Amino acid sequence: MPIAQEPSLTFQPGDTAGGTVTADGTWQVHALAHRKVIKALSARLDQAHKSGNAQWDLSAIESMDHIGAQLFWQAWGYQRPASLKLAPGQEEFFKRLEATGKLELPRTRTHHMDWITTLGGGMLHFVEHLQGFVKLIGQVTQDAWRFAKSPLRGPWKEISANIFHAGFQALGITALVGFLIGVVLSYLSAQQLRNFGGDIYLVNLLGMSIIRELGPLLAAILVAGRSGSSITAQLGVMRVTEELDAMLVMGISHGFRLVLPKVVALAISMPLLVIWTDCMALIGGMVSAKIELNLSARYFIQKLPDAVPLANYMIGLGKGAVFGMLIALVSCHFGLRIQPNTESLGRGTTTSVVTAITVVILADAVFAIVFNGVGF
């Protein structure tokens, strides 16, 4: 097999005309593929084109393909030079390039009211999700009525499994976070109360803030990030693996076997997690109060029932049940809307967690407004 001659370009300046440009060698892709070769040829082509009305002689080129012809065509400004000498067979390349013409992309029109379109699309997307969420609530209500009429045929195994995964397995992380929050809140409160001589009111401050607000909210946020993402990912994987379609073919309701057990399980386990988180946070505050203010644990325990009325415990437990059902509904809503691809699975799981936490905070604000005069 003959060795291809390296492509070369020679420019000879003329006295009156723009000079003569002579090309020889092999102007094919395998010879032009080397970085140094293509860089040197491009520099010489630009120099020759800037010289003006030069005479181009390509008859000495041994072989040429479309890539080599395209290099010349770009150097000529996408049009033939006034003086051009070609070898037989080269004319066909440049005729095709002339017929193709210069590529012109359509100009993108800029609209000054794009933000209105974006806002309208976002509102329509929100309304679509809200409509689907309301439909899911209606479906769960029907399934709950069916469960109440025939409890023996209910999804007890699914409920038990979800209570174990969402409740029992979350005891560790909720205990750790609750204890640390109690320690931090107790330290910060003790430093401020000491300035006013109100050390004994630390129990009132910790008890009211933890039992009524922080305990349910912390437990709900942790469950939304841990169990909410798990529920969405589980339903999404079932969509990807076509298990949801198989359940419909077999006549098994998604709401009765998948959604309802998760809603019931979180409605049962969340109040228990709230109690657990409250206890751990109060223990952390008790330890911190002993170290910072030398308040004994006995005084802390005796003072707590008088500092926090019973209504606050009930509000905290009610928050836990409502937060648990909202987390389950939001997670199932996004899980059932996942498309059968991995990108939709990841995006749906992330959106589910963020939406669940946002809904929990909004619900907590509603509780604070509705029960404003209760428990004081």
Tab-separated table of C-alpha atoms in Angstrom:
chain	number	residue	atom	x	y	z
A	1	MET	CA	0.000	0.000	0.000
A	2	PRO	CA	1.570	3.318	-1.065
A	3	ILE	CA	2.318	5.847	1.665
A	4	ALA	CA	0.189	8.971	1.420
A	5	GLN	CA	2.146	12.151	0.817
A	6	GLU	CA	1.645	14.809	3.470
A	7	PRO	CA	-0.536	17.696	2.270
A	8	SER	CA	1.294	20.951	1.698
A	9	LEU	CA	0.481	24.482	0.582
A	10	THR	CA	2.893	26.945	-1.066
A	11	PHE	CA	2.219	30.654	-1.425
A	12	GLN	CA	4.295	32.740	-3.839
A	13	PRO	CA	3.575	36.471	-3.640
A	14	GLY	CA	3.216	38.237	-6.984
A	15	ASP	CA	4.171	41.730	-8.097
A	16	THR	CA	0.754	42.956	-9.254
A	17	ALA	CA	-1.673	40.138	-8.581
A	18	GLY	CA	-2.333	38.582	-5.223
A	19	GLY	CA	0.186	35.813	-5.819
A	20	THR	CA	-0.047	32.109	-6.556
A	21	VAL	CA	-1.134	29.408	-4.152
A	22	THR	CA	-0.093	25.869	-5.017
A	23	ALA	CA	-1.324	22.784	-3.201
A	24	ASP	CA	-0.008	19.244	-3.491
A	25	GLY	CA	0.043	15.988	-1.570
A	26	THR	CA	-2.914	14.015	-0.218
A	27	TRP	CA	-5.829	16.158	0.987
A	28	GLN	CA	-7.899	13.392	2.557
A	29	VAL	CA	-9.197	12.867	6.051
A	30	HIS	CA	-6.566	10.326	7.105
A	31	ALA	CA	-3.780	12.726	6.094
A	32	LEU	CA	-5.462	15.764	7.633
A	33	ALA	CA	-6.318	14.077	10.926
A	34	HIS	CA	-3.042	15.045	12.598
A	35	ARG	CA	-3.427	18.117	14.785
A	36	LYS	CA	-0.175	19.793	13.721
A	37	VAL	CA	-0.939	19.273	10.024
A	38	ILE	CA	-4.419	20.749	10.117
A	39	LYS	CA	-3.241	23.661	12.283
A	40	ALA	CA	-0.402	24.576	9.916
A	41	LEU	CA	-2.588	24.266	6.804
A	42	SER	CA	-5.338	26.389	8.330
A	43	ALA	CA	-2.853	29.156	9.117
A	44	ARG	CA	-1.461	29.104	5.554
A	45	LEU	CA	-4.947	29.069	4.017
A	46	ASP	CA	-5.936	32.113	6.055
A	47	GLN	CA	-2.745	33.900	5.025
A	48	ALA	CA	-3.328	33.130	1.345
A	49	HIS	CA	-6.971	34.255	1.500
A	50	LYS	CA	-5.999	37.576	3.107
A	51	SER	CA	-3.510	38.283	0.334
A	52	GLY	CA	-6.336	39.290	-2.022
A	53	ASN	CA	-6.985	38.114	-5.588
A	54	ALA	CA	-4.637	35.110	-5.539
A	55	GLN	CA	-4.415	32.390	-8.181
A	56	TRP	CA	-5.160	28.940	-6.823
A	57	ASP	CA	-3.604	25.855	-8.389
A	58	LEU	CA	-4.880	22.534	-7.044
A	59	SER	CA	-3.901	20.415	-10.024
A	60	ALA	CA	-0.865	18.956	-8.234
A	61	ILE	CA	-2.949	17.351	-5.502
A	62	GLU	CA	-2.664	13.565	-5.678
A	63	SER	CA	-6.046	12.791	-4.092
A	64	MET	CA	-8.802	14.768	-2.399
A	65	ASP	CA	-12.036	14.022	-0.530
A	66	HIS	CA	-14.887	16.148	0.803
A	67	ILE	CA	-12.954	17.076	3.959
A	68	GLY	CA	-10.046	18.524	1.975
A	69	ALA	CA	-12.390	20.363	-0.376
A	70	GLN	CA	-14.261	21.784	2.629
A	71	LEU	CA	-11.013	23.278	3.997
A	72	PHE	CA	-10.448	25.172	0.742
A	73	TRP	CA	-14.101	26.197	0.569
A	74	GLN	CA	-14.027	27.709	4.052
A	75	ALA	CA	-10.764	29.526	3.309
A	76	TRP	CA	-12.319	31.030	0.153
A	77	GLY	CA	-15.234	32.474	2.076
A	78	TYR	CA	-17.715	29.898	0.681
A	79	GLN	CA	-17.276	31.010	-2.946
A	80	ARG	CA	-14.922	30.207	-5.800
A	81	PRO	CA	-11.871	32.423	-6.297
A	82	ALA	CA	-11.548	34.366	-9.549
A	83	SER	CA	-8.619	32.206	-10.741
A	84	LEU	CA	-8.804	28.497	-9.962
A	85	LYS	CA	-7.048	25.556	-11.611
A	86	LEU	CA	-8.362	22.096	-10.770
A	87	ALA	CA	-7.361	18.545	-11.591
A	88	PRO	CA	-9.830	16.166	-13.253
A	89	GLY	CA	-12.320	14.862	-10.690
A	90	GLN	CA	-11.997	17.817	-8.302
A	91	GLU	CA	-14.731	19.870	-9.967
A	92	GLU	CA	-17.429	17.547	-8.600
A	93	PHE	CA	-16.506	18.335	-4.960
A	94	PHE	CA	-16.801	22.104	-5.396
A	95	LYS	CA	-20.021	21.860	-7.424
A	96	ARG	CA	-21.645	20.059	-4.488
A	97	LEU	CA	-20.343	22.664	-2.058
A	98	GLU	CA	-21.711	25.441	-4.259
A	99	ALA	CA	-25.085	23.729	-4.453
A	100	THR	CA	-25.191	23.371	-0.673
A	101	GLY	CA	-24.529	27.045	-0.087
A	102	LYS	CA	-23.701	28.719	3.184
A	103	LEU	CA	-25.487	27.362	6.211
A	104	GLU	CA	-27.680	30.051	7.742
A	105	LEU	CA	-29.463	29.320	10.979
A	106	PRO	CA	-32.850	30.965	11.481
A	107	ARG	CA	-32.818	33.927	13.804
A	108	THR	CA	-34.388	33.284	17.154
A	109	ARG	CA	-37.145	35.719	17.894
A	110	THR	CA	-37.035	37.259	21.326
A	111	HIS	CA	-40.351	37.934	22.943
A	112	HIS	CA	-40.635	40.577	25.643
A	113	MET	CA	-43.557	38.760	27.273
A	114	ASP	CA	-41.851	35.391	27.793
A	115	TRP	CA	-42.201	35.744	31.557
A	116	ILE	CA	-45.988	35.735	31.210
A	117	THR	CA	-45.822	32.463	29.277
A	118	THR	CA	-43.508	30.970	31.902
A	119	LEU	CA	-45.764	32.146	34.726
A	120	GLY	CA	-48.855	30.786	33.006
A	121	GLY	CA	-47.181	27.435	32.364
A	122	GLY	CA	-46.137	27.220	36.007
A	123	MET	CA	-49.660	27.974	37.200
A	124	LEU	CA	-51.149	25.380	34.862
A	125	HIS	CA	-48.587	22.844	36.098
A	126	PHE	CA	-49.514	23.660	39.704
A	127	VAL	CA	-53.240	23.326	38.985
A	128	GLU	CA	-52.616	19.972	37.293
A	129	HIS	CA	-50.749	18.677	40.349
A	130	LEU	CA	-53.425	20.049	42.671
A	131	GLN	CA	-56.160	18.332	40.674
A	132	GLY	CA	-54.273	15.030	40.755
A	133	PHE	CA	-53.676	15.409	44.506
A	134	VAL	CA	-57.373	15.998	45.164
A	135	LYS	CA	-58.243	12.942	43.067
A	136	LEU	CA	-55.777	10.891	45.111
A	137	ILE	CA	-57.402	12.066	48.345
A	138	GLY	CA	-60.794	11.033	46.988
A	139	GLN	CA	-59.463	7.631	45.972
A	140	VAL	CA	-57.920	7.095	49.412
A	141	THR	CA	-61.213	8.082	51.049
A	142	GLN	CA	-63.093	5.487	48.985
A	143	ASP	CA	-60.474	2.843	49.783
A	144	ALA	CA	-60.673	3.703	53.509
A	145	TRP	CA	-64.464	3.233	53.413
A	146	ARG	CA	-63.972	-0.105	51.671
A	147	PHE	CA	-61.429	-1.057	54.332
A	148	ALA	CA	-63.820	-0.043	57.110
A	149	LYS	CA	-66.630	-2.193	55.658
A	150	SER	CA	-64.416	-5.276	55.227
A	151	PRO	CA	-61.544	-5.005	57.715
A	152	LEU	CA	-60.679	-8.698	57.497
A	153	ARG	CA	-59.850	-8.310	53.800
A	154	GLY	CA	-57.769	-5.200	54.395
A	155	PRO	CA	-54.050	-4.797	53.631
A	156	TRP	CA	-52.875	-5.529	57.160
A	157	LYS	CA	-49.518	-6.964	56.101
A	158	GLU	CA	-48.748	-3.875	54.025
A	159	ILE	CA	-49.730	-1.589	56.908
A	160	SER	CA	-47.566	-3.527	59.342
A	161	ALA	CA	-44.585	-3.480	56.966
A	162	ASN	CA	-44.903	0.268	56.397
A	163	ILE	CA	-45.161	0.952	60.135
A	164	PHE	CA	-41.936	-0.991	60.623
A	165	HIS	CA	-40.068	0.790	57.808
A	166	ALA	CA	-41.393	4.309	58.381
A	167	GLY	CA	-41.721	4.182	62.148
A	168	PHE	CA	-39.473	1.701	63.905
A	169	GLN	CA	-36.480	2.170	61.613
A	170	ALA	CA	-36.699	5.956	62.059
A	171	LEU	CA	-36.281	5.810	65.851
A	172	GLY	CA	-32.512	6.181	65.716
A	173	ILE	CA	-32.270	9.297	63.573
A	174	THR	CA	-35.191	11.033	65.295
A	175	ALA	CA	-33.691	10.323	68.728
A	176	LEU	CA	-30.294	11.707	67.714
A	177	VAL	CA	-31.653	14.866	66.075
A	178	GLY	CA	-34.177	15.450	68.872
A	179	PHE	CA	-31.537	15.101	71.591
A	180	LEU	CA	-29.148	17.504	69.835
A	181	ILE	CA	-31.888	20.064	69.191
A	182	GLY	CA	-32.850	19.901	72.859
A	183	VAL	CA	-29.241	20.499	73.919
A	184	VAL	CA	-28.808	23.451	71.552
A	185	LEU	CA	-32.129	25.053	72.457
A	186	SER	CA	-31.464	24.642	76.171
A	187	TYR	CA	-27.990	26.198	75.956
A	188	LEU	CA	-29.187	29.201	73.976
A	189	SER	CA	-32.228	29.749	76.171
A	190	ALA	CA	-30.234	29.408	79.388
A	191	GLN	CA	-27.779	32.102	78.313
A	192	GLN	CA	-30.591	34.581	77.723
A	193	LEU	CA	-32.657	33.668	80.798
A	194	ARG	CA	-29.619	33.999	83.080
A	195	ASN	CA	-29.338	37.695	82.167
A	196	PHE	CA	-32.851	38.343	83.499
A	197	GLY	CA	-32.767	35.951	86.423
A	198	GLY	CA	-35.373	33.692	84.824
A	199	ASP	CA	-33.552	30.376	85.136
A	200	ILE	CA	-36.606	28.549	86.445
A	201	TYR	CA	-38.580	29.406	83.313
A	202	LEU	CA	-36.323	27.267	81.143
A	203	VAL	CA	-38.669	24.327	81.673
A	204	ASN	CA	-41.617	26.379	80.404
A	205	LEU	CA	-39.728	27.531	77.328
A	206	LEU	CA	-38.373	24.097	76.410
A	207	GLY	CA	-41.593	22.241	77.160
A	208	MET	CA	-43.855	24.521	75.152
A	209	SER	CA	-41.539	24.910	72.145
A	210	ILE	CA	-40.600	21.239	71.864
A	211	ILE	CA	-43.932	19.557	72.619
A	212	ARG	CA	-46.107	21.939	70.625
A	213	GLU	CA	-43.862	22.912	67.682
A	214	LEU	CA	-40.360	21.522	67.335
A	215	GLY	CA	-41.097	17.882	68.152
A	216	PRO	CA	-43.822	17.325	65.522
A	217	LEU	CA	-42.035	19.492	62.948
A	218	LEU	CA	-38.652	17.778	63.370
A	219	ALA	CA	-40.173	14.314	63.194
A	220	ALA	CA	-42.191	15.250	60.104
A	221	ILE	CA	-39.188	16.733	58.269
A	222	LEU	CA	-37.048	13.686	59.027
A	223	VAL	CA	-39.789	11.286	57.953
A	224	ALA	CA	-40.418	13.323	54.787
A	225	GLY	CA	-36.752	13.121	53.850
A	226	ARG	CA	-36.321	9.481	54.842
A	227	SER	CA	-39.610	7.652	54.304
A	228	GLY	CA	-41.143	10.080	51.785
A	229	SER	CA	-38.289	9.652	49.350
A	230	SER	CA	-38.401	5.886	49.906
A	231	ILE	CA	-42.128	5.737	49.073
A	232	THR	CA	-41.704	7.799	45.904
A	233	ALA	CA	-38.704	5.781	44.772
A	234	GLN	CA	-40.510	2.497	45.470
A	235	LEU	CA	-43.537	3.472	43.383
A	236	GLY	CA	-41.281	4.905	40.687
A	237	VAL	CA	-39.289	1.690	40.392
A	238	MET	CA	-42.540	-0.236	40.189
A	239	ARG	CA	-43.514	2.040	37.303
A	240	VAL	CA	-40.158	1.480	35.569
A	241	THR	CA	-40.381	-2.296	35.991
A	242	GLU	CA	-44.051	-2.256	34.887
A	243	GLU	CA	-45.253	-3.771	38.171
A	244	LEU	CA	-47.986	-1.131	38.423
A	245	ASP	CA	-49.327	-2.114	35.010
A	246	ALA	CA	-49.229	-5.776	36.019
A	247	MET	CA	-51.279	-4.990	39.139
A	248	LEU	CA	-53.961	-3.308	37.017
A	249	VAL	CA	-54.049	-6.301	34.675
A	250	MET	CA	-54.547	-8.583	37.688
A	251	GLY	CA	-57.352	-6.343	38.982
A	252	ILE	CA	-55.433	-5.112	42.045
A	253	SER	CA	-56.141	-1.497	42.992
A	254	HIS	CA	-53.116	0.773	43.421
A	255	GLY	CA	-54.914	2.843	46.020
A	256	PHE	CA	-56.056	-0.060	48.182
A	257	ARG	CA	-52.800	-2.038	48.151
A	258	LEU	CA	-50.162	0.690	47.798
A	259	VAL	CA	-51.433	4.133	48.800
A	260	LEU	CA	-53.846	3.343	51.647
A	261	PRO	CA	-51.392	1.181	53.671
A	262	LYS	CA	-48.764	3.954	53.524
A	263	VAL	CA	-51.255	6.637	54.604
A	264	VAL	CA	-52.560	4.535	57.495
A	265	ALA	CA	-49.068	3.470	58.549
A	266	LEU	CA	-47.733	7.038	58.696
A	267	ALA	CA	-50.905	8.243	60.424
A	268	ILE	CA	-50.223	5.644	63.163
A	269	SER	CA	-46.436	5.854	63.390
A	270	MET	CA	-46.015	9.654	63.199
A	271	PRO	CA	-47.721	10.444	66.541
A	272	LEU	CA	-45.568	7.767	68.163
A	273	LEU	CA	-42.471	9.283	66.574
A	274	VAL	CA	-43.565	12.697	67.832
A	275	ILE	CA	-43.738	11.365	71.399
A	276	TRP	CA	-40.330	9.726	70.972
A	277	THR	CA	-38.774	12.888	69.529
A	278	ASP	CA	-40.294	15.021	72.294
A	279	CYS	CA	-38.825	12.730	74.952
A	280	MET	CA	-35.348	12.757	73.415
A	281	ALA	CA	-35.390	16.539	72.955
A	282	LEU	CA	-36.539	17.077	76.535
A	283	ILE	CA	-33.851	14.707	77.815
A	284	GLY	CA	-31.250	16.697	75.839
A	285	GLY	CA	-32.609	19.948	77.280
A	286	MET	CA	-32.629	18.404	80.771
A	287	VAL	CA	-28.979	17.390	80.488
A	288	SER	CA	-28.009	20.806	79.188
A	289	ALA	CA	-30.004	22.562	81.956
A	290	LYS	CA	-28.198	20.493	84.573
A	291	ILE	CA	-24.797	21.486	83.164
A	292	GLU	CA	-25.585	25.145	82.379
A	293	LEU	CA	-28.022	26.179	85.155
A	294	ASN	CA	-27.606	23.306	87.652
A	295	LEU	CA	-31.314	22.468	87.404
A	296	SER	CA	-31.900	18.946	88.658
A	297	ALA	CA	-33.696	16.370	86.572
A	298	ARG	CA	-36.203	15.889	89.394
A	299	TYR	CA	-37.172	19.572	89.324
A	300	PHE	CA	-37.391	19.467	85.532
A	301	ILE	CA	-39.769	16.481	85.544
A	302	GLN	CA	-41.937	17.896	88.364
A	303	LYS	CA	-42.235	21.290	86.719
A	304	LEU	CA	-42.969	20.070	83.173
A	305	PRO	CA	-46.664	19.015	83.609
A	306	ASP	CA	-47.531	22.417	85.121
A	307	ALA	CA	-45.557	24.317	82.482
A	308	VAL	CA	-47.176	22.626	79.489
A	309	PRO	CA	-50.991	22.193	79.544
A	310	LEU	CA	-52.422	18.922	78.279
A	311	ALA	CA	-53.926	20.602	75.203
A	312	ASN	CA	-50.432	21.122	73.803
A	313	TYR	CA	-49.755	17.395	73.929
A	314	MET	CA	-52.975	16.778	72.008
A	315	ILE	CA	-52.091	19.427	69.428
A	316	GLY	CA	-48.657	17.863	68.969
A	317	LEU	CA	-50.117	14.394	68.469
A	318	GLY	CA	-52.744	15.745	66.067
A	319	LYS	CA	-50.013	17.479	64.091
A	320	GLY	CA	-48.120	14.202	63.893
A	321	ALA	CA	-51.077	12.310	62.452
A	322	VAL	CA	-51.898	15.044	59.909
A	323	PHE	CA	-48.247	15.475	58.901
A	324	GLY	CA	-47.893	11.728	58.423
A	325	MET	CA	-50.917	11.505	56.131
A	326	LEU	CA	-49.791	14.533	54.123
A	327	ILE	CA	-46.292	13.088	53.664
A	328	ALA	CA	-47.707	9.755	52.494
A	329	LEU	CA	-50.161	11.396	50.083
A	330	VAL	CA	-47.567	13.726	48.561
A	331	SER	CA	-45.025	10.915	48.199
A	332	CYS	CA	-47.555	8.583	46.575
A	333	HIS	CA	-48.797	11.381	44.297
A	334	PHE	CA	-45.344	11.997	42.833
A	335	GLY	CA	-44.463	8.307	42.846
A	336	LEU	CA	-47.464	7.372	40.710
A	337	ARG	CA	-46.687	10.197	38.234
A	338	ILE	CA	-43.148	9.013	37.503
A	339	GLN	CA	-42.512	8.041	33.903
A	340	PRO	CA	-40.752	4.727	33.062
A	341	ASN	CA	-37.227	6.214	32.856
A	342	THR	CA	-34.453	6.884	35.332
A	343	GLU	CA	-34.384	10.647	34.793
A	344	SER	CA	-38.032	10.995	35.767
A	345	LEU	CA	-37.401	8.751	38.782
A	346	GLY	CA	-34.639	10.975	40.149
A	347	ARG	CA	-36.492	14.217	39.434
A	348	GLY	CA	-39.734	12.890	40.929
A	349	THR	CA	-38.032	11.737	44.131
A	350	THR	CA	-36.342	15.101	44.641
A	351	THR	CA	-39.548	17.023	43.947
A	352	SER	CA	-41.472	14.748	46.295
A	353	VAL	CA	-39.175	15.428	49.264
A	354	VAL	CA	-39.136	19.191	48.702
A	355	THR	CA	-42.918	19.347	48.263
A	356	ALA	CA	-43.581	17.161	51.310
A	357	ILE	CA	-41.428	19.370	53.561
A	358	THR	CA	-43.089	22.494	52.160
A	359	VAL	CA	-46.584	21.076	52.718
A	360	VAL	CA	-45.653	20.101	56.287
A	361	ILE	CA	-44.481	23.650	57.072
A	362	LEU	CA	-47.628	25.117	55.519
A	363	ALA	CA	-49.785	22.745	57.572
A	364	ASP	CA	-47.860	23.724	60.713
A	365	ALA	CA	-48.608	27.390	59.980
A	366	VAL	CA	-52.309	26.538	59.602
A	367	PHE	CA	-52.235	24.725	62.962
A	368	ALA	CA	-50.594	27.753	64.586
A	369	ILE	CA	-53.331	30.057	63.267
A	370	VAL	CA	-56.283	27.783	64.015
A	371	PHE	CA	-55.154	26.849	67.549
A	372	ASN	CA	-53.815	30.289	68.401
A	373	GLY	CA	-55.780	30.587	71.632
A	374	VAL	CA	-55.577	26.945	72.738
A	375	GLY	CA	-53.123	25.564	75.276
A	376	PHE	CA	-51.990	28.761	77.018
